[in-house]
Amino acid sequence: LARLRGRLARSGSPLGSRLLAVLSRDHLTEDDWDELEETLLLADVGAGPAGELIESLRTRVRVLGVRDPASVRALLREELIALVDPTLDRSLATEPRTAEDGSRVPAVVLVVGVNGTGKTTTVGKLARVLVAEDRTVVLGAADTFRAAAADQLETWGARVGVRTVRSERDGADPAAVAFDAVRTGRTEGVDVVLVDTAGRLQNKAGLMDELGKIRRVITKEAPLSEVLLVLDATTGQNGLNQARVFGEIAGVTGIVLTKLDGTAKGGIVVAVQRELGVPVKLVGLGEGPDDLAPFDPQEFVDGLLG
Ligand code: GDP
């Protein structure tokens, strides 16, 4: 993933320019501090974190006697990075394992989230990244609700040069397809199986049953290495509500924040990490095959500040 670094810097500077416009004022008044906080709120950082950041920044500015805009900006940068929490482990567990009988077990990555957030696209991009690292990959199309979803995944698979395990008919049991994909991966000795799922949030009980069954059935064949929740960065508070639901039912180990290219509201990173207590591991920066990057707090904040 390292070769994709650096792309993040292109995302979302409008927030940065607003923050910097305030910070470039000589003496920060009460109104200026309010404006800074408001700017963070508009970027979806969330009321709690935004308030904490401003309070901490104000205290440091006062205690250190900092006046010039460049120094205040440097402190703001530090505070933003701390808010995103650079100490979290953001690595992806994609190493195959060895079973007790000595056979090789692929790493299984389950990808969940509401339809339209970018799950299938993310699976395709991630497959490409893994293939570029010389890993072998199988895709599982466990979104069996719409045939078009499996077609779309298969198209990604073909593009990237990996096999897609799917069902030929609509409405097949998603857990059966997920199981098939993992078994295929195991039989063929591949490194990673990426499983795409459906996300019809309007039926929470049904979704819970479906994801629960997929998890149970997969783990008969191989342990789950990652459960990645895909969230659309442009959906703000609604995205947070989705995160809450999936956090409850899916045992999420990492977040993929998509469509960061389409928003200046990158602050959702902070809000969603707090909500779920798991790190943002990857970000989507466009629709193309190369538009997936590891999430790096410092780059992210530098991108925000422009
Ligand atoms: P799914 O229903 O969750 O599988 O979502 P899809 O993968 O089909 O993606 C829905 C739409 O979002 C498609 O038009 C994708 O091209 C688009 N998309 C996915 N990720 C990104 C991203 O990071 N940036 C942008 N701009 N579009 C994205």
Short mmCIF file of N, CA, C and O in Angstrom, two decimals, residues 8-122:
data_model
loop_
_atom_site.label_atom_id
_atom_site.label_comp_id
_atom_site.label_asym_id
_atom_site.label_seq_id
_atom_site.Cartn_x
_atom_site.Cartn_y
_atom_site.Cartn_z
N LEU A 8 -3.33 11.18 -0.49
CA LEU A 8 -4.24 11.73 0.50
C LEU A 8 -4.15 13.24 0.57
O LEU A 8 -5.13 13.94 0.81
N ALA A 9 -2.96 13.75 0.35
CA ALA A 9 -2.73 15.18 0.49
C ALA A 9 -3.65 15.99 -0.42
O ALA A 9 -3.91 17.15 -0.18
N ARG A 10 -4.17 15.33 -1.43
CA ARG A 10 -5.02 16.06 -2.37
C ARG A 10 -6.45 16.25 -1.86
O ARG A 10 -7.20 17.03 -2.39
N SER A 11 -6.80 15.45 -0.84
CA SER A 11 -8.20 15.53 -0.43
C SER A 11 -8.46 16.73 0.45
O SER A 11 -7.63 17.16 1.23
N GLY A 12 -9.58 17.26 0.31
CA GLY A 12 -10.24 18.23 1.16
C GLY A 12 -9.59 19.48 1.69
O GLY A 12 -9.66 19.69 2.89
N SER A 13 -9.01 20.37 0.93
CA SER A 13 -8.45 21.57 1.56
C SER A 13 -9.41 22.69 1.92
O SER A 13 -8.98 23.57 2.65
N PRO A 14 -10.67 22.71 1.45
CA PRO A 14 -11.51 23.85 1.84
C PRO A 14 -11.60 24.06 3.35
O PRO A 14 -11.58 25.18 3.83
N LEU A 15 -11.62 22.98 4.11
CA LEU A 15 -11.64 23.09 5.56
C LEU A 15 -10.37 23.82 6.00
O LEU A 15 -10.41 24.74 6.81
N GLY A 16 -9.25 23.39 5.45
CA GLY A 16 -7.97 23.99 5.80
C GLY A 16 -7.95 25.47 5.51
O GLY A 16 -7.52 26.26 6.35
N SER A 17 -8.46 25.86 4.35
CA SER A 17 -8.39 27.29 4.04
C SER A 17 -9.27 28.11 4.97
O SER A 17 -8.92 29.21 5.35
N ARG A 18 -10.38 27.52 5.39
CA ARG A 18 -11.23 28.24 6.35
C ARG A 18 -10.54 28.38 7.69
O ARG A 18 -10.56 29.44 8.31
N LEU A 19 -9.93 27.28 8.14
CA LEU A 19 -9.23 27.34 9.44
C LEU A 19 -8.10 28.36 9.38
O LEU A 19 -7.91 29.17 10.28
N LEU A 20 -7.35 28.29 8.27
CA LEU A 20 -6.18 29.16 8.16
C LEU A 20 -6.57 30.62 8.03
O LEU A 20 -5.86 31.50 8.51
N ALA A 21 -7.73 30.86 7.40
CA ALA A 21 -8.19 32.25 7.27
C ALA A 21 -8.39 32.85 8.66
O ALA A 21 -8.01 33.99 8.93
N VAL A 22 -8.96 32.05 9.56
CA VAL A 22 -9.16 32.56 10.92
C VAL A 22 -7.81 32.71 11.63
O VAL A 22 -7.55 33.72 12.28
N LEU A 23 -6.97 31.68 11.47
CA LEU A 23 -5.70 31.70 12.20
C LEU A 23 -4.76 32.80 11.74
O LEU A 23 -3.83 33.17 12.46
N SER A 24 -4.97 33.30 10.53
CA SER A 24 -4.05 34.33 10.04
C SER A 24 -4.35 35.69 10.66
O SER A 24 -3.61 36.64 10.47
N ARG A 25 -5.44 35.77 11.41
CA ARG A 25 -5.72 37.05 12.11
C ARG A 25 -4.72 37.22 13.26
O ARG A 25 -4.36 36.25 13.92
N ASP A 26 -4.37 38.45 13.47
CA ASP A 26 -3.30 38.73 14.43
C ASP A 26 -3.60 38.32 15.85
O ASP A 26 -2.82 37.68 16.52
N HIS A 27 -4.76 38.72 16.29
CA HIS A 27 -5.11 38.43 17.67
C HIS A 27 -6.43 37.69 17.65
O HIS A 27 -7.41 38.18 17.11
N LEU A 28 -6.47 36.48 18.21
CA LEU A 28 -7.69 35.68 18.13
C LEU A 28 -8.69 36.11 19.20
O LEU A 28 -8.41 36.03 20.40
N THR A 29 -9.85 36.57 18.73
CA THR A 29 -10.90 37.01 19.66
C THR A 29 -11.80 35.83 19.99
O THR A 29 -11.70 34.76 19.40
N GLU A 30 -12.72 36.07 20.91
CA GLU A 30 -13.72 35.05 21.28
C GLU A 30 -14.48 34.58 20.03
O GLU A 30 -14.71 33.39 19.85
N ASP A 31 -14.84 35.55 19.19
CA ASP A 31 -15.56 35.20 17.95
C ASP A 31 -14.71 34.32 17.04
O ASP A 31 -15.22 33.41 16.40
N ASP A 32 -13.42 34.60 16.99
CA ASP A 32 -12.53 33.79 16.14
C ASP A 32 -12.50 32.35 16.63
O ASP A 32 -12.56 31.41 15.83
N TRP A 33 -12.41 32.18 17.93
CA TRP A 33 -12.39 30.81 18.48
C TRP A 33 -13.69 30.09 18.17
O TRP A 33 -13.70 28.91 17.82
N ASP A 34 -14.81 30.85 18.28
CA ASP A 34 -16.11 30.25 17.93
C ASP A 34 -16.13 29.83 16.47
O ASP A 34 -16.65 28.77 16.11
N GLU A 35 -15.54 30.68 15.64
CA GLU A 35 -15.55 30.39 14.20
C GLU A 35 -14.71 29.14 13.90
O GLU A 35 -15.08 28.31 13.07
N LEU A 36 -13.59 29.03 14.61
CA LEU A 36 -12.76 27.82 14.44
C LEU A 36 -13.54 26.56 14.81
O LEU A 36 -13.53 25.56 14.09
N GLU A 37 -14.23 26.65 15.94
CA GLU A 37 -14.99 25.49 16.40
C GLU A 37 -16.10 25.14 15.40
O GLU A 37 -16.31 23.97 15.07
N GLU A 38 -16.75 26.19 14.91
CA GLU A 38 -17.82 26.00 13.94
C GLU A 38 -17.29 25.34 12.66
O GLU A 38 -17.92 24.45 12.09
N THR A 39 -16.10 25.76 12.26
CA THR A 39 -15.50 25.18 11.05
C THR A 39 -15.25 23.69 11.24
O THR A 39 -15.50 22.89 10.35
N LEU A 40 -14.80 23.33 12.43
CA LEU A 40 -14.58 21.90 12.72
C LEU A 40 -15.91 21.15 12.72
O LEU A 40 -16.01 20.03 12.21
N LEU A 41 -16.94 21.79 13.26
CA LEU A 41 -18.26 21.14 13.29
C LEU A 41 -18.78 20.93 11.87
O LEU A 41 -19.33 19.87 11.54
N LEU A 42 -18.58 21.92 11.02
CA LEU A 42 -19.03 21.81 9.62
C LEU A 42 -18.30 20.70 8.90
O LEU A 42 -18.79 20.14 7.94
N ALA A 43 -17.11 20.38 9.38
CA ALA A 43 -16.33 19.30 8.76
C ALA A 43 -16.66 17.95 9.38
O ALA A 43 -15.96 16.97 9.15
N ASP A 44 -17.74 17.90 10.19
CA ASP A 44 -18.22 16.63 10.76
C ASP A 44 -17.32 16.02 11.82
O ASP A 44 -17.38 14.82 12.07
N VAL A 45 -16.48 16.86 12.45
CA VAL A 45 -15.61 16.33 13.50
C VAL A 45 -16.43 15.84 14.69
O VAL A 45 -16.03 14.92 15.41
N GLY A 46 -17.60 16.45 14.87
CA GLY A 46 -18.45 16.08 16.01
C GLY A 46 -18.26 17.09 17.14
O GLY A 46 -17.16 17.61 17.35
N ALA A 47 -19.36 17.34 17.87
CA ALA A 47 -19.36 18.41 18.87
C ALA A 47 -18.34 18.15 19.99
O ALA A 47 -17.58 19.05 20.36
N GLY A 48 -18.31 16.93 20.49
CA GLY A 48 -17.39 16.63 21.60
C GLY A 48 -15.95 16.88 21.23
O GLY A 48 -15.27 17.72 21.84
N PRO A 49 -15.46 16.19 20.19
CA PRO A 49 -14.06 16.36 19.79
C PRO A 49 -13.72 17.80 19.39
O PRO A 49 -12.63 18.30 19.73
N ALA A 50 -14.64 18.49 18.71
CA ALA A 50 -14.36 19.86 18.28
C ALA A 50 -14.16 20.75 19.50
O ALA A 50 -13.22 21.55 19.57
N GLY A 51 -15.05 20.60 20.49
CA GLY A 51 -14.96 21.39 21.71
C GLY A 51 -13.66 21.12 22.45
O GLY A 51 -12.98 22.04 22.90
N GLU A 52 -13.32 19.83 22.54
CA GLU A 52 -12.07 19.46 23.23
C GLU A 52 -10.85 20.06 22.55
O GLU A 52 -9.93 20.55 23.19
N LEU A 53 -10.87 19.99 21.21
CA LEU A 53 -9.71 20.50 20.47
C LEU A 53 -9.54 22.00 20.71
O LEU A 53 -8.43 22.48 21.00
N ILE A 54 -10.65 22.74 20.59
CA ILE A 54 -10.55 24.19 20.74
C ILE A 54 -10.07 24.54 22.15
O ILE A 54 -9.21 25.40 22.33
N GLU A 55 -10.60 23.83 23.14
CA GLU A 55 -10.22 24.14 24.51
C GLU A 55 -8.72 23.89 24.72
O GLU A 55 -8.00 24.71 25.29
N SER A 56 -8.28 22.75 24.22
CA SER A 56 -6.87 22.41 24.38
C SER A 56 -5.97 23.39 23.63
O SER A 56 -4.94 23.84 24.14
N LEU A 57 -6.39 23.75 22.42
CA LEU A 57 -5.60 24.69 21.61
C LEU A 57 -5.54 26.06 22.29
O LEU A 57 -4.47 26.67 22.38
N ARG A 58 -6.68 26.51 22.78
CA ARG A 58 -6.72 27.82 23.46
C ARG A 58 -5.79 27.82 24.66
O ARG A 58 -5.05 28.78 24.89
N THR A 59 -5.85 26.75 25.44
CA THR A 59 -5.00 26.66 26.62
C THR A 59 -3.53 26.71 26.23
O THR A 59 -2.74 27.46 26.82
N ARG A 60 -3.18 25.94 25.24
CA ARG A 60 -1.77 25.90 24.84
C ARG A 60 -1.30 27.24 24.29
O ARG A 60 -0.19 27.69 24.58
N VAL A 61 -2.17 27.88 23.49
CA VAL A 61 -1.82 29.19 22.94
C VAL A 61 -1.56 30.18 24.08
O VAL A 61 -0.59 30.94 24.06
N ARG A 62 -2.41 30.09 25.11
CA ARG A 62 -2.27 31.02 26.23
C ARG A 62 -1.02 30.70 27.06
O ARG A 62 -0.19 31.56 27.31
N VAL A 63 -0.90 29.44 27.42
CA VAL A 63 0.22 29.05 28.29
C VAL A 63 1.57 29.29 27.61
O VAL A 63 2.52 29.76 28.23
N LEU A 64 1.63 28.97 26.33
CA LEU A 64 2.89 29.14 25.61
C LEU A 64 3.11 30.58 25.16
O LEU A 64 4.17 30.92 24.66
N GLY A 65 2.06 31.39 25.29
CA GLY A 65 2.17 32.79 24.86
C GLY A 65 2.39 32.93 23.35
O GLY A 65 3.05 33.85 22.88
N VAL A 66 1.82 31.99 22.62
CA VAL A 66 2.00 32.00 21.16
C VAL A 66 1.09 33.05 20.52
O VAL A 66 -0.08 33.15 20.86
N ARG A 67 1.64 33.85 19.62
CA ARG A 67 0.82 34.89 18.98
C ARG A 67 0.78 34.75 17.47
O ARG A 67 -0.25 34.97 16.85
N ASP A 68 1.92 34.41 16.88
CA ASP A 68 1.97 34.49 15.42
C ASP A 68 1.20 33.33 14.78
O ASP A 68 1.20 32.21 15.30
N PRO A 69 0.54 33.61 13.67
CA PRO A 69 -0.32 32.63 13.00
C PRO A 69 0.39 31.31 12.68
O PRO A 69 -0.20 30.25 12.84
N ALA A 70 1.65 31.36 12.26
CA ALA A 70 2.34 30.12 11.88
C ALA A 70 2.47 29.19 13.08
O ALA A 70 2.29 27.97 12.97
N SER A 71 2.74 29.75 14.27
CA SER A 71 2.89 28.92 15.46
C SER A 71 1.55 28.35 15.91
O SER A 71 1.46 27.20 16.34
N VAL A 72 0.51 29.18 15.80
CA VAL A 72 -0.82 28.69 16.17
C VAL A 72 -1.22 27.56 15.21
O VAL A 72 -1.76 26.53 15.63
N ARG A 73 -0.90 27.75 13.96
CA ARG A 73 -1.20 26.71 12.97
C ARG A 73 -0.48 25.40 13.30
O ARG A 73 -1.05 24.32 13.20
N ALA A 74 0.78 25.52 13.72
CA ALA A 74 1.55 24.32 14.06
C ALA A 74 0.91 23.59 15.25
O ALA A 74 0.83 22.36 15.28
N LEU A 75 0.42 24.39 16.21
CA LEU A 75 -0.25 23.76 17.36
C LEU A 75 -1.56 23.10 16.93
O LEU A 75 -1.90 22.01 17.38
N LEU A 76 -2.28 23.78 16.04
CA LEU A 76 -3.53 23.22 15.53
C LEU A 76 -3.27 21.89 14.83
O LEU A 76 -4.00 20.91 15.01
N ARG A 77 -2.20 21.87 14.07
CA ARG A 77 -1.83 20.63 13.35
C ARG A 77 -1.60 19.50 14.35
O ARG A 77 -2.11 18.40 14.20
N GLU A 78 -0.84 19.81 15.41
CA GLU A 78 -0.58 18.79 16.44
C GLU A 78 -1.88 18.30 17.07
O GLU A 78 -2.07 17.11 17.29
N GLU A 79 -2.76 19.25 17.37
CA GLU A 79 -4.02 18.89 18.03
C GLU A 79 -4.89 18.03 17.12
O GLU A 79 -5.52 17.08 17.57
N LEU A 80 -4.92 18.38 15.84
CA LEU A 80 -5.72 17.60 14.88
C LEU A 80 -5.17 16.17 14.76
O LEU A 80 -5.92 15.20 14.75
N ILE A 81 -3.84 16.06 14.70
CA ILE A 81 -3.24 14.72 14.58
C ILE A 81 -3.56 13.90 15.83
O ILE A 81 -3.93 12.73 15.75
N ALA A 82 -3.48 14.54 16.99
CA ALA A 82 -3.80 13.82 18.24
C ALA A 82 -5.25 13.35 18.23
O ALA A 82 -5.57 12.25 18.68
N LEU A 83 -6.12 14.18 17.67
CA LEU A 83 -7.55 13.86 17.61
C LEU A 83 -7.81 12.63 16.74
O LEU A 83 -8.68 11.82 17.02
N VAL A 84 -7.04 12.51 15.68
CA VAL A 84 -7.20 11.36 14.77
C VAL A 84 -6.52 10.12 15.35
O VAL A 84 -6.75 9.01 14.90
N ASP A 85 -5.71 10.32 16.36
CA ASP A 85 -5.03 9.26 17.11
C ASP A 85 -4.01 8.45 16.29
O ASP A 85 -4.32 7.37 15.78
N PRO A 86 -2.80 8.97 16.20
CA PRO A 86 -1.76 8.28 15.42
C PRO A 86 -1.28 6.99 16.09
O PRO A 86 -0.52 6.24 15.49
N THR A 87 -1.72 6.70 17.32
CA THR A 87 -1.23 5.50 18.00
C THR A 87 -1.99 4.24 17.61
O THR A 87 -1.58 3.13 17.94
N LEU A 88 -3.13 4.40 16.93
CA LEU A 88 -3.93 3.21 16.56
C LEU A 88 -3.21 2.37 15.51
O LEU A 88 -2.54 2.90 14.63
N ASP A 89 -3.37 1.05 15.61
CA ASP A 89 -2.77 0.13 14.64
C ASP A 89 -3.68 0.07 13.41
O ASP A 89 -4.80 -0.42 13.47
N ARG A 90 -3.16 0.57 12.29
CA ARG A 90 -3.98 0.63 11.08
C ARG A 90 -3.57 -0.39 10.03
O ARG A 90 -3.98 -0.32 8.88
N SER A 91 -2.74 -1.33 10.44
CA SER A 91 -2.31 -2.33 9.46
C SER A 91 -3.46 -3.28 9.14
O SER A 91 -4.34 -3.51 9.97
N LEU A 92 -3.44 -3.82 7.93
CA LEU A 92 -4.47 -4.76 7.50
C LEU A 92 -3.94 -6.17 7.70
O LEU A 92 -2.84 -6.48 7.25
N ALA A 93 -4.74 -7.01 8.36
CA ALA A 93 -4.30 -8.40 8.55
C ALA A 93 -4.64 -9.20 7.29
O ALA A 93 -5.77 -9.59 7.09
N THR A 94 -3.65 -9.39 6.44
CA THR A 94 -3.91 -10.12 5.20
C THR A 94 -2.89 -11.25 4.99
O THR A 94 -2.71 -11.73 3.88
N GLU A 95 -2.25 -11.68 6.07
CA GLU A 95 -1.31 -12.80 5.97
C GLU A 95 -2.05 -14.12 6.09
O GLU A 95 -2.84 -14.30 7.01
N PRO A 96 -1.81 -15.06 5.17
CA PRO A 96 -2.41 -16.39 5.32
C PRO A 96 -1.87 -17.07 6.57
O PRO A 96 -0.81 -16.70 7.08
N ARG A 97 -2.61 -18.05 7.08
CA ARG A 97 -2.15 -18.75 8.30
C ARG A 97 -1.93 -20.23 8.00
O ARG A 97 -2.32 -20.72 6.95
N THR A 98 -1.34 -20.90 8.96
CA THR A 98 -1.15 -22.34 8.82
C THR A 98 -2.05 -23.04 9.82
O THR A 98 -2.02 -22.74 11.02
N ALA A 99 -2.89 -23.95 9.31
CA ALA A 99 -3.81 -24.68 10.18
C ALA A 99 -3.05 -25.75 10.96
O ALA A 99 -1.89 -26.02 10.68
N GLU A 100 -3.74 -26.36 11.93
CA GLU A 100 -3.09 -27.38 12.75
C GLU A 100 -2.57 -28.55 11.93
O GLU A 100 -1.56 -29.16 12.26
N ASP A 101 -3.30 -28.87 10.84
CA ASP A 101 -2.87 -29.99 9.99
C ASP A 101 -1.78 -29.57 9.00
O ASP A 101 -1.42 -30.31 8.09
N GLY A 102 -1.28 -28.36 9.16
CA GLY A 102 -0.19 -27.89 8.32
C GLY A 102 -0.65 -27.27 7.01
O GLY A 102 0.16 -26.72 6.26
N SER A 103 -1.96 -27.32 6.74
CA SER A 103 -2.44 -26.72 5.49
C SER A 103 -2.50 -25.20 5.62
O SER A 103 -2.52 -24.65 6.72
N ARG A 104 -2.52 -24.59 4.45
CA ARG A 104 -2.49 -23.13 4.42
C ARG A 104 -3.92 -22.60 4.42
O ARG A 104 -4.76 -23.08 3.66
N VAL A 105 -4.16 -21.61 5.26
CA VAL A 105 -5.50 -21.04 5.36
C VAL A 105 -5.42 -19.58 4.92
O VAL A 105 -4.62 -18.81 5.45
N PRO A 106 -6.23 -19.20 3.93
CA PRO A 106 -6.14 -17.81 3.47
C PRO A 106 -6.62 -16.82 4.55
O PRO A 106 -7.41 -17.19 5.41
N ALA A 107 -6.12 -15.62 4.48
CA ALA A 107 -6.68 -14.55 5.29
C ALA A 107 -8.04 -14.21 4.68
O ALA A 107 -8.15 -14.07 3.46
N VAL A 108 -9.06 -14.10 5.52
CA VAL A 108 -10.39 -13.77 5.00
C VAL A 108 -10.75 -12.36 5.45
O VAL A 108 -10.71 -12.04 6.64
N VAL A 109 -11.10 -11.53 4.48
CA VAL A 109 -11.50 -10.16 4.76
C VAL A 109 -12.95 -9.99 4.34
O VAL A 109 -13.30 -10.13 3.16
N LEU A 110 -13.80 -9.75 5.34
CA LEU A 110 -15.23 -9.56 5.07
C LEU A 110 -15.48 -8.07 4.94
O LEU A 110 -15.04 -7.29 5.79
N VAL A 111 -16.16 -7.67 3.86
CA VAL A 111 -16.39 -6.24 3.63
C VAL A 111 -17.89 -5.96 3.76
O VAL A 111 -18.70 -6.54 3.04
N VAL A 112 -18.24 -5.12 4.74
CA VAL A 112 -19.65 -4.84 5.03
C VAL A 112 -19.94 -3.35 4.92
O VAL A 112 -19.03 -2.53 4.93
N GLY A 113 -21.23 -3.03 4.84
CA GLY A 113 -21.63 -1.63 4.77
C GLY A 113 -22.90 -1.49 3.96
O GLY A 113 -23.32 -2.43 3.29
N VAL A 114 -23.50 -0.31 4.04
CA VAL A 114 -24.75 -0.06 3.33
C VAL A 114 -24.50 0.00 1.83
O VAL A 114 -23.44 0.47 1.39
N ASN A 115 -25.47 -0.48 1.05
CA ASN A 115 -25.34 -0.44 -0.41
C ASN A 115 -25.11 0.99 -0.89
O ASN A 115 -25.73 1.92 -0.39
N GLY A 116 -24.22 1.12 -1.84
CA GLY A 116 -23.95 2.44 -2.42
C GLY A 116 -22.79 3.16 -1.76
O GLY A 116 -22.34 4.19 -2.24
N THR A 117 -22.29 2.63 -0.65
CA THR A 117 -21.18 3.31 0.03
C THR A 117 -19.85 3.07 -0.69
O THR A 117 -18.91 3.84 -0.52
N GLY A 118 -19.78 2.00 -1.49
CA GLY A 118 -18.55 1.74 -2.24
C GLY A 118 -17.89 0.42 -1.87
O GLY A 118 -16.68 0.25 -2.09
N LYS A 119 -18.67 -0.53 -1.37
CA LYS A 119 -18.10 -1.83 -0.96
C LYS A 119 -17.44 -2.55 -2.13
O LYS A 119 -16.29 -2.96 -2.05
N THR A 120 -18.22 -2.73 -3.21
CA THR A 120 -17.71 -3.52 -4.33
C THR A 120 -16.47 -2.86 -4.94
O THR A 120 -15.47 -3.52 -5.23
N THR A 121 -16.55 -1.55 -5.09
CA THR A 121 -15.41 -0.81 -5.62
C THR A 121 -14.18 -0.98 -4.73
O THR A 121 -13.07 -1.18 -5.20
N THR A 122 -14.41 -0.92 -3.42
CA THR A 122 -13.31 -1.08 -2.47
C THR A 122 -12.69 -2.47 -2.57
O THR A 122 -11.46 -2.62 -2.54
#
